[in-house]
């Protein structure tokens, strides 16, 4: 199949293109640096010509409320319209576990808007909700930093390796449209504050992790299970302590 991966040069997209190619599919990486811009529509028609499946793993360059809403609304509308014109038979989108419970956040309101556009489009679809990636440990800690302290709530989450996110998205992409949302997550639930306390200490990071029940995630308050998947989620096998990227500088 010809499978076009929007955001195909990023963390998940590049892994996805490789995995699909290894299984004999014509996987095309589509991104602004390959001449495809979903915000302006530039290059979309050419990229989607003859495509069987489009997978959208792109993300907004800005997380400011208005900018992120503009990105997901405009890019998704442009993409779905181009898919309809090209006769694409399956739209797959990557989103986040708990999106519907995080609506205090401008970012997650934008993700919800994206999902509604997909669900209401005539293009057959599947949505994959994934938990947080191991690769984002440093950036999540940086976002939660207040001076020398890093504030995390004592809530549960179930992070996973991006390799397993890409595997899950690839499985969905080559299957029949689900017209539904499926969830993928890591193999173990951990408390967010304890996880980051251990992860930063292991890296020799001098910052102190503070347990703060009021700490927010992308601007949203968290309940104990807000970030956890449901009972039917597909679970990965890689635990953080066994993840090969754990000792990579900058992660």
mmCIF file of C-alpha atoms in Angstrom:
data_model
loop_
_atom_site.group_PDB
_atom_site.id
_atom_site.type_symbol
_atom_site.label_atom_id
_atom_site.label_comp_id
_atom_site.label_asym_id
_atom_site.label_seq_id
_atom_site.Cartn_x
_atom_site.Cartn_y
_atom_site.Cartn_z
ATOM 1 C CA UNK A 1 0.000 0.000 0.000
ATOM 2 C CA UNK A 2 1.005 3.608 -0.432
ATOM 3 C CA UNK A 3 0.899 5.113 3.048
ATOM 4 C CA UNK A 4 1.580 8.830 3.487
ATOM 5 C CA UNK A 5 2.853 9.783 6.940
ATOM 6 C CA UNK A 6 2.139 13.407 7.857
ATOM 7 C CA UNK A 7 4.875 14.479 10.266
ATOM 8 C CA UNK A 8 6.928 11.679 8.750
ATOM 9 C CA UNK A 9 10.315 13.178 9.634
ATOM 10 C CA UNK A 10 9.615 13.527 13.386
ATOM 11 C CA UNK A 11 10.165 11.141 16.305
ATOM 12 C CA UNK A 12 7.196 8.841 15.665
ATOM 13 C CA UNK A 13 6.853 9.565 11.960
ATOM 14 C CA UNK A 14 10.390 8.547 11.041
ATOM 15 C CA UNK A 15 10.065 5.278 12.975
ATOM 16 C CA UNK A 16 6.706 4.647 11.338
ATOM 17 C CA UNK A 17 8.039 5.222 7.819
ATOM 18 C CA UNK A 18 10.878 2.765 8.520
ATOM 19 C CA UNK A 19 8.619 0.079 9.972
ATOM 20 C CA UNK A 20 6.105 0.311 7.129
ATOM 21 C CA UNK A 21 8.894 0.224 4.547
ATOM 22 C CA UNK A 22 10.364 -2.885 6.153
ATOM 23 C CA UNK A 23 7.018 -4.621 5.573
ATOM 24 C CA UNK A 24 6.963 -3.775 1.891
ATOM 25 C CA UNK A 25 4.723 -0.726 1.912
ATOM 26 C CA UNK A 26 5.414 2.464 -0.033
ATOM 27 C CA UNK A 27 5.738 4.740 2.985
ATOM 28 C CA UNK A 28 6.088 8.438 2.160
ATOM 29 C CA UNK A 29 7.358 10.948 4.737
ATOM 30 C CA UNK A 30 5.370 14.166 4.325
ATOM 31 C CA UNK A 31 6.416 17.263 6.275
ATOM 32 C CA UNK A 32 7.287 20.906 5.607
ATOM 33 C CA UNK A 33 10.929 19.909 5.049
ATOM 34 C CA UNK A 34 9.828 17.475 2.314
ATOM 35 C CA UNK A 35 7.625 20.089 0.626
ATOM 36 C CA UNK A 36 4.279 19.189 2.228
ATOM 37 C CA UNK A 37 2.587 21.776 4.440
ATOM 38 C CA UNK A 38 -0.809 20.877 5.878
ATOM 39 C CA UNK A 39 -1.368 24.421 7.165
ATOM 40 C CA UNK A 40 -1.089 26.018 3.733
ATOM 41 C CA UNK A 41 -1.995 22.960 1.674
ATOM 42 C CA UNK A 42 1.300 23.183 -0.227
ATOM 43 C CA UNK A 43 2.266 19.826 -1.772
ATOM 44 C CA UNK A 44 -0.702 17.934 -0.321
ATOM 45 C CA UNK A 45 -2.406 16.953 -3.576
ATOM 46 C CA UNK A 46 0.816 15.599 -5.088
ATOM 47 C CA UNK A 47 1.778 13.709 -1.933
ATOM 48 C CA UNK A 48 -1.648 12.066 -1.596
ATOM 49 C CA UNK A 49 -1.990 11.029 -5.241
ATOM 50 C CA UNK A 50 -2.562 7.269 -5.268
ATOM 51 C CA UNK A 51 -2.411 6.974 -1.478
ATOM 52 C CA UNK A 52 -4.350 4.196 0.229
ATOM 53 C CA UNK A 53 -3.782 5.414 3.782
ATOM 54 C CA UNK A 54 -2.789 8.688 5.434
ATOM 55 C CA UNK A 55 -1.352 8.656 8.941
ATOM 56 C CA UNK A 56 -1.185 11.975 10.799
ATOM 57 C CA UNK A 57 1.413 12.060 13.571
ATOM 58 C CA UNK A 58 2.181 15.764 13.191
ATOM 59 C CA UNK A 59 2.222 18.179 16.113
ATOM 60 C CA UNK A 60 1.841 21.909 16.536
ATOM 61 C CA UNK A 61 5.079 23.943 16.621
ATOM 62 C CA UNK A 62 3.459 26.156 19.283
ATOM 63 C CA UNK A 63 1.475 25.038 22.333
ATOM 64 C CA UNK A 64 -0.042 28.484 22.952
ATOM 65 C CA UNK A 65 -3.839 28.070 23.113
ATOM 66 C CA UNK A 66 -4.849 29.980 19.980
ATOM 67 C CA UNK A 67 -1.886 28.774 17.915
ATOM 68 C CA UNK A 68 -2.355 25.099 18.732
ATOM 69 C CA UNK A 69 -6.082 25.269 17.958
ATOM 70 C CA UNK A 70 -5.337 26.986 14.643
ATOM 71 C CA UNK A 71 -2.785 24.313 13.782
ATOM 72 C CA UNK A 72 -4.950 21.263 14.445
ATOM 73 C CA UNK A 73 -8.139 22.806 13.044
ATOM 74 C CA UNK A 74 -6.634 24.137 9.820
ATOM 75 C CA UNK A 75 -4.230 21.284 9.103
ATOM 76 C CA UNK A 76 -6.850 18.606 9.780
ATOM 77 C CA UNK A 77 -9.463 20.318 7.593
ATOM 78 C CA UNK A 78 -6.941 20.687 4.763
ATOM 79 C CA UNK A 79 -5.776 17.120 5.117
ATOM 80 C CA UNK A 80 -9.252 15.560 5.179
ATOM 81 C CA UNK A 81 -10.351 17.618 2.178
ATOM 82 C CA UNK A 82 -7.285 16.526 0.215
ATOM 83 C CA UNK A 83 -7.894 12.909 1.202
ATOM 84 C CA UNK A 84 -11.492 13.068 0.009
ATOM 85 C CA UNK A 85 -10.354 14.491 -3.324
ATOM 86 C CA UNK A 86 -7.667 11.821 -3.692
ATOM 87 C CA UNK A 87 -9.944 8.920 -2.723
ATOM 88 C CA UNK A 88 -7.893 7.929 0.341
ATOM 89 C CA UNK A 89 -9.537 4.987 2.078
ATOM 90 C CA UNK A 90 -8.221 5.278 5.640
ATOM 91 C CA UNK A 91 -7.189 8.220 7.845
ATOM 92 C CA UNK A 92 -5.210 7.328 10.972
ATOM 93 C CA UNK A 93 -4.415 9.911 13.645
ATOM 94 C CA UNK A 94 -2.228 9.733 16.731
ATOM 95 C CA UNK A 95 -3.585 11.434 19.836
ATOM 96 C CA UNK A 96 -3.211 11.162 23.604
ATOM 97 C CA UNK A 97 -4.765 8.936 26.259
ATOM 98 C CA UNK A 98 -7.042 11.028 28.471
ATOM 99 C CA UNK A 99 -7.573 13.815 25.923
ATOM 100 C CA UNK A 100 -11.284 13.979 26.733
ATOM 101 C CA UNK A 101 -10.470 14.377 30.468
ATOM 102 C CA UNK A 102 -7.936 17.190 29.980
ATOM 103 C CA UNK A 103 -10.175 19.900 28.582
ATOM 104 C CA UNK A 104 -8.829 22.604 30.917
ATOM 105 C CA UNK A 105 -5.819 22.533 28.612
ATOM 106 C CA UNK A 106 -5.797 24.521 25.382
ATOM 107 C CA UNK A 107 -3.597 21.846 23.820
ATOM 108 C CA UNK A 108 -6.045 19.064 24.589
ATOM 109 C CA UNK A 109 -9.043 21.133 23.538
ATOM 110 C CA UNK A 110 -7.283 21.408 20.177
ATOM 111 C CA UNK A 111 -6.662 17.656 20.074
ATOM 112 C CA UNK A 112 -10.356 17.071 20.806
ATOM 113 C CA UNK A 113 -11.286 19.422 17.967
ATOM 114 C CA UNK A 114 -8.982 17.455 15.667
ATOM 115 C CA UNK A 115 -10.631 14.182 16.663
ATOM 116 C CA UNK A 116 -14.147 15.537 16.109
ATOM 117 C CA UNK A 117 -13.223 16.705 12.600
ATOM 118 C CA UNK A 118 -11.921 13.221 11.826
ATOM 119 C CA UNK A 119 -14.987 11.494 13.262
ATOM 120 C CA UNK A 120 -17.341 13.719 11.263
ATOM 121 C CA UNK A 121 -15.437 13.380 7.992
ATOM 122 C CA UNK A 122 -16.570 11.008 5.220
ATOM 123 C CA UNK A 123 -13.053 9.520 5.155
ATOM 124 C CA UNK A 124 -12.944 6.167 7.053
ATOM 125 C CA UNK A 125 -10.766 6.592 10.136
ATOM 126 C CA UNK A 126 -8.965 5.135 13.128
ATOM 127 C CA UNK A 127 -7.626 7.136 16.090
ATOM 128 C CA UNK A 128 -4.805 5.838 18.277
ATOM 129 C CA UNK A 129 -4.512 7.264 21.799
ATOM 130 C CA UNK A 130 -1.040 6.755 23.302
ATOM 131 C CA UNK A 131 0.368 7.561 26.714
ATOM 132 C CA UNK A 132 3.444 9.748 27.319
ATOM 133 C CA UNK A 133 6.719 8.715 25.655
ATOM 134 C CA UNK A 134 9.911 7.853 27.530
ATOM 135 C CA UNK A 135 11.712 10.194 25.123
ATOM 136 C CA UNK A 136 9.891 13.168 26.678
ATOM 137 C CA UNK A 137 11.232 12.720 30.224
ATOM 138 C CA UNK A 138 13.558 15.711 29.971
ATOM 139 C CA UNK A 139 11.105 18.032 28.204
ATOM 140 C CA UNK A 140 8.321 17.155 30.668
ATOM 141 C CA UNK A 141 10.656 17.862 33.583
ATOM 142 C CA UNK A 142 11.742 21.156 32.016
ATOM 143 C CA UNK A 143 8.102 22.212 31.556
ATOM 144 C CA UNK A 144 7.415 21.440 35.223
ATOM 145 C CA UNK A 145 10.466 23.298 36.529
ATOM 146 C CA UNK A 146 10.058 26.198 38.950
ATOM 147 C CA UNK A 147 13.504 27.507 39.870
ATOM 148 C CA UNK A 148 15.452 24.554 41.284
ATOM 149 C CA UNK A 149 12.281 22.544 41.811
ATOM 150 C CA UNK A 150 10.329 20.291 39.458
ATOM 151 C CA UNK A 151 6.674 20.004 40.429
ATOM 152 C CA UNK A 152 4.678 16.876 39.642
ATOM 153 C CA UNK A 153 1.373 15.668 41.012
ATOM 154 C CA UNK A 154 1.158 12.307 42.829
ATOM 155 C CA UNK A 155 -0.925 10.759 40.040
ATOM 156 C CA UNK A 156 -0.581 7.578 38.025
ATOM 157 C CA UNK A 157 0.591 7.404 34.438
ATOM 158 C CA UNK A 158 1.749 4.626 32.142
ATOM 159 C CA UNK A 159 4.545 5.893 29.849
ATOM 160 C CA UNK A 160 5.884 3.928 26.901
ATOM 161 C CA UNK A 161 8.697 3.750 24.368
ATOM 162 C CA UNK A 162 8.133 5.579 21.094
ATOM 163 C CA UNK A 163 9.191 2.430 19.204
ATOM 164 C CA UNK A 164 6.107 0.697 20.575
ATOM 165 C CA UNK A 165 3.910 3.696 19.751
ATOM 166 C CA UNK A 166 5.108 3.486 16.151
ATOM 167 C CA UNK A 167 4.488 -0.281 16.083
ATOM 168 C CA UNK A 168 0.928 0.212 17.318
ATOM 169 C CA UNK A 169 0.182 2.950 14.784
ATOM 170 C CA UNK A 170 1.667 0.825 11.987
ATOM 171 C CA UNK A 171 -0.592 -2.123 12.898
ATOM 172 C CA UNK A 172 -3.653 0.107 12.759
ATOM 173 C CA UNK A 173 -2.548 1.743 9.506
ATOM 174 C CA UNK A 174 -2.319 -1.523 7.586
ATOM 175 C CA UNK A 175 -5.632 -2.808 8.934
ATOM 176 C CA UNK A 176 -9.219 -1.945 8.093
ATOM 177 C CA UNK A 177 -10.567 1.396 9.378
ATOM 178 C CA UNK A 178 -11.888 1.007 12.926
ATOM 179 C CA UNK A 179 -14.209 4.037 13.001
ATOM 180 C CA UNK A 180 -13.191 4.155 16.657
ATOM 181 C CA UNK A 181 -10.417 5.075 19.071
ATOM 182 C CA UNK A 182 -7.977 2.501 20.458
ATOM 183 C CA UNK A 183 -5.509 2.989 23.310
ATOM 184 C CA UNK A 184 -1.879 1.942 23.722
ATOM 185 C CA UNK A 185 0.220 2.309 26.859
ATOM 186 C CA UNK A 186 3.344 1.148 28.624
ATOM 187 C CA UNK A 187 3.447 -2.086 30.631
ATOM 188 C CA UNK A 188 3.400 -0.539 34.113
ATOM 189 C CA UNK A 189 1.595 2.170 36.043
ATOM 190 C CA UNK A 190 3.874 4.478 38.013
ATOM 191 C CA UNK A 191 3.340 7.557 40.150
ATOM 192 C CA UNK A 192 4.394 10.594 38.184
ATOM 193 C CA UNK A 193 6.258 12.399 40.989
ATOM 194 C CA UNK A 194 8.134 9.247 42.030
ATOM 195 C CA UNK A 195 8.979 8.352 38.435
ATOM 196 C CA UNK A 196 10.548 11.747 37.754
ATOM 197 C CA UNK A 197 12.311 11.831 41.116
ATOM 198 C CA UNK A 198 14.049 8.546 40.265
ATOM 199 C CA UNK A 199 14.640 9.409 36.585
ATOM 200 C CA UNK A 200 16.260 12.780 37.309
ATOM 201 C CA UNK A 201 18.376 11.415 40.154
ATOM 202 C CA UNK A 202 19.613 8.634 37.898
ATOM 203 C CA UNK A 203 20.767 11.239 35.365
ATOM 204 C CA UNK A 204 22.561 13.286 38.006
ATOM 205 C CA UNK A 205 20.091 16.137 37.508
ATOM 206 C CA UNK A 206 20.462 18.520 40.489
ATOM 207 C CA UNK A 207 16.839 19.662 40.470
ATOM 208 C CA UNK A 208 14.561 18.569 43.308
ATOM 209 C CA UNK A 209 11.270 16.917 42.418
ATOM 210 C CA UNK A 210 8.484 18.262 44.623
ATOM 211 C CA UNK A 211 5.236 16.374 45.100
ATOM 212 C CA UNK A 212 2.558 18.973 44.384
ATOM 213 C CA UNK A 213 -1.095 17.838 44.166
ATOM 214 C CA UNK A 214 -1.900 21.130 42.372
ATOM 215 C CA UNK A 215 0.744 20.676 39.658
ATOM 216 C CA UNK A 216 -0.826 20.813 36.207
ATOM 217 C CA UNK A 217 -0.171 18.972 32.971
ATOM 218 C CA UNK A 218 -0.349 21.218 29.903
ATOM 219 C CA UNK A 219 -2.467 23.532 32.076
ATOM 220 C CA UNK A 220 -4.929 20.862 33.223
ATOM 221 C CA UNK A 221 -5.538 19.625 36.761
ATOM 222 C CA UNK A 222 -4.964 15.905 37.200
ATOM 223 C CA UNK A 223 -6.921 13.287 39.083
ATOM 224 C CA UNK A 224 -5.205 10.107 40.218
ATOM 225 C CA UNK A 225 -6.224 8.182 37.060
ATOM 226 C CA UNK A 226 -6.695 10.967 34.492
ATOM 227 C CA UNK A 227 -3.717 9.854 32.401
ATOM 228 C CA UNK A 228 -4.380 6.104 32.536
ATOM 229 C CA UNK A 229 -5.852 4.092 29.666
ATOM 230 C CA UNK A 230 -8.972 1.955 29.964
ATOM 231 C CA UNK A 231 -9.088 -1.792 30.502
ATOM 232 C CA UNK A 232 -9.023 -2.601 26.780
ATOM 233 C CA UNK A 233 -5.709 -0.863 26.031
ATOM 234 C CA UNK A 234 -2.902 -2.652 24.188
ATOM 235 C CA UNK A 235 0.164 -2.672 26.420
ATOM 236 C CA UNK A 236 3.768 -2.469 25.312
ATOM 237 C CA UNK A 237 6.523 -4.633 26.739
ATOM 238 C CA UNK A 238 9.384 -2.184 27.284
ATOM 239 C CA UNK A 239 9.768 -0.908 30.850
ATOM 240 C CA UNK A 240 11.603 2.351 31.474
ATOM 241 C CA UNK A 241 14.482 0.687 33.307
ATOM 242 C CA UNK A 242 15.040 -1.622 30.325
ATOM 243 C CA UNK A 243 14.580 1.096 27.675
ATOM 244 C CA UNK A 244 17.768 1.427 25.560
ATOM 245 C CA UNK A 245 17.379 5.215 25.295
ATOM 246 C CA UNK A 246 17.391 5.755 29.063
ATOM 247 C CA UNK A 247 21.049 6.739 29.157
ATOM 248 C CA UNK A 248 21.013 8.865 25.993
ATOM 249 C CA UNK A 249 22.110 12.463 26.741
ATOM 250 C CA UNK A 250 19.323 15.007 26.335
ATOM 251 C CA UNK A 251 16.513 12.569 27.111
#
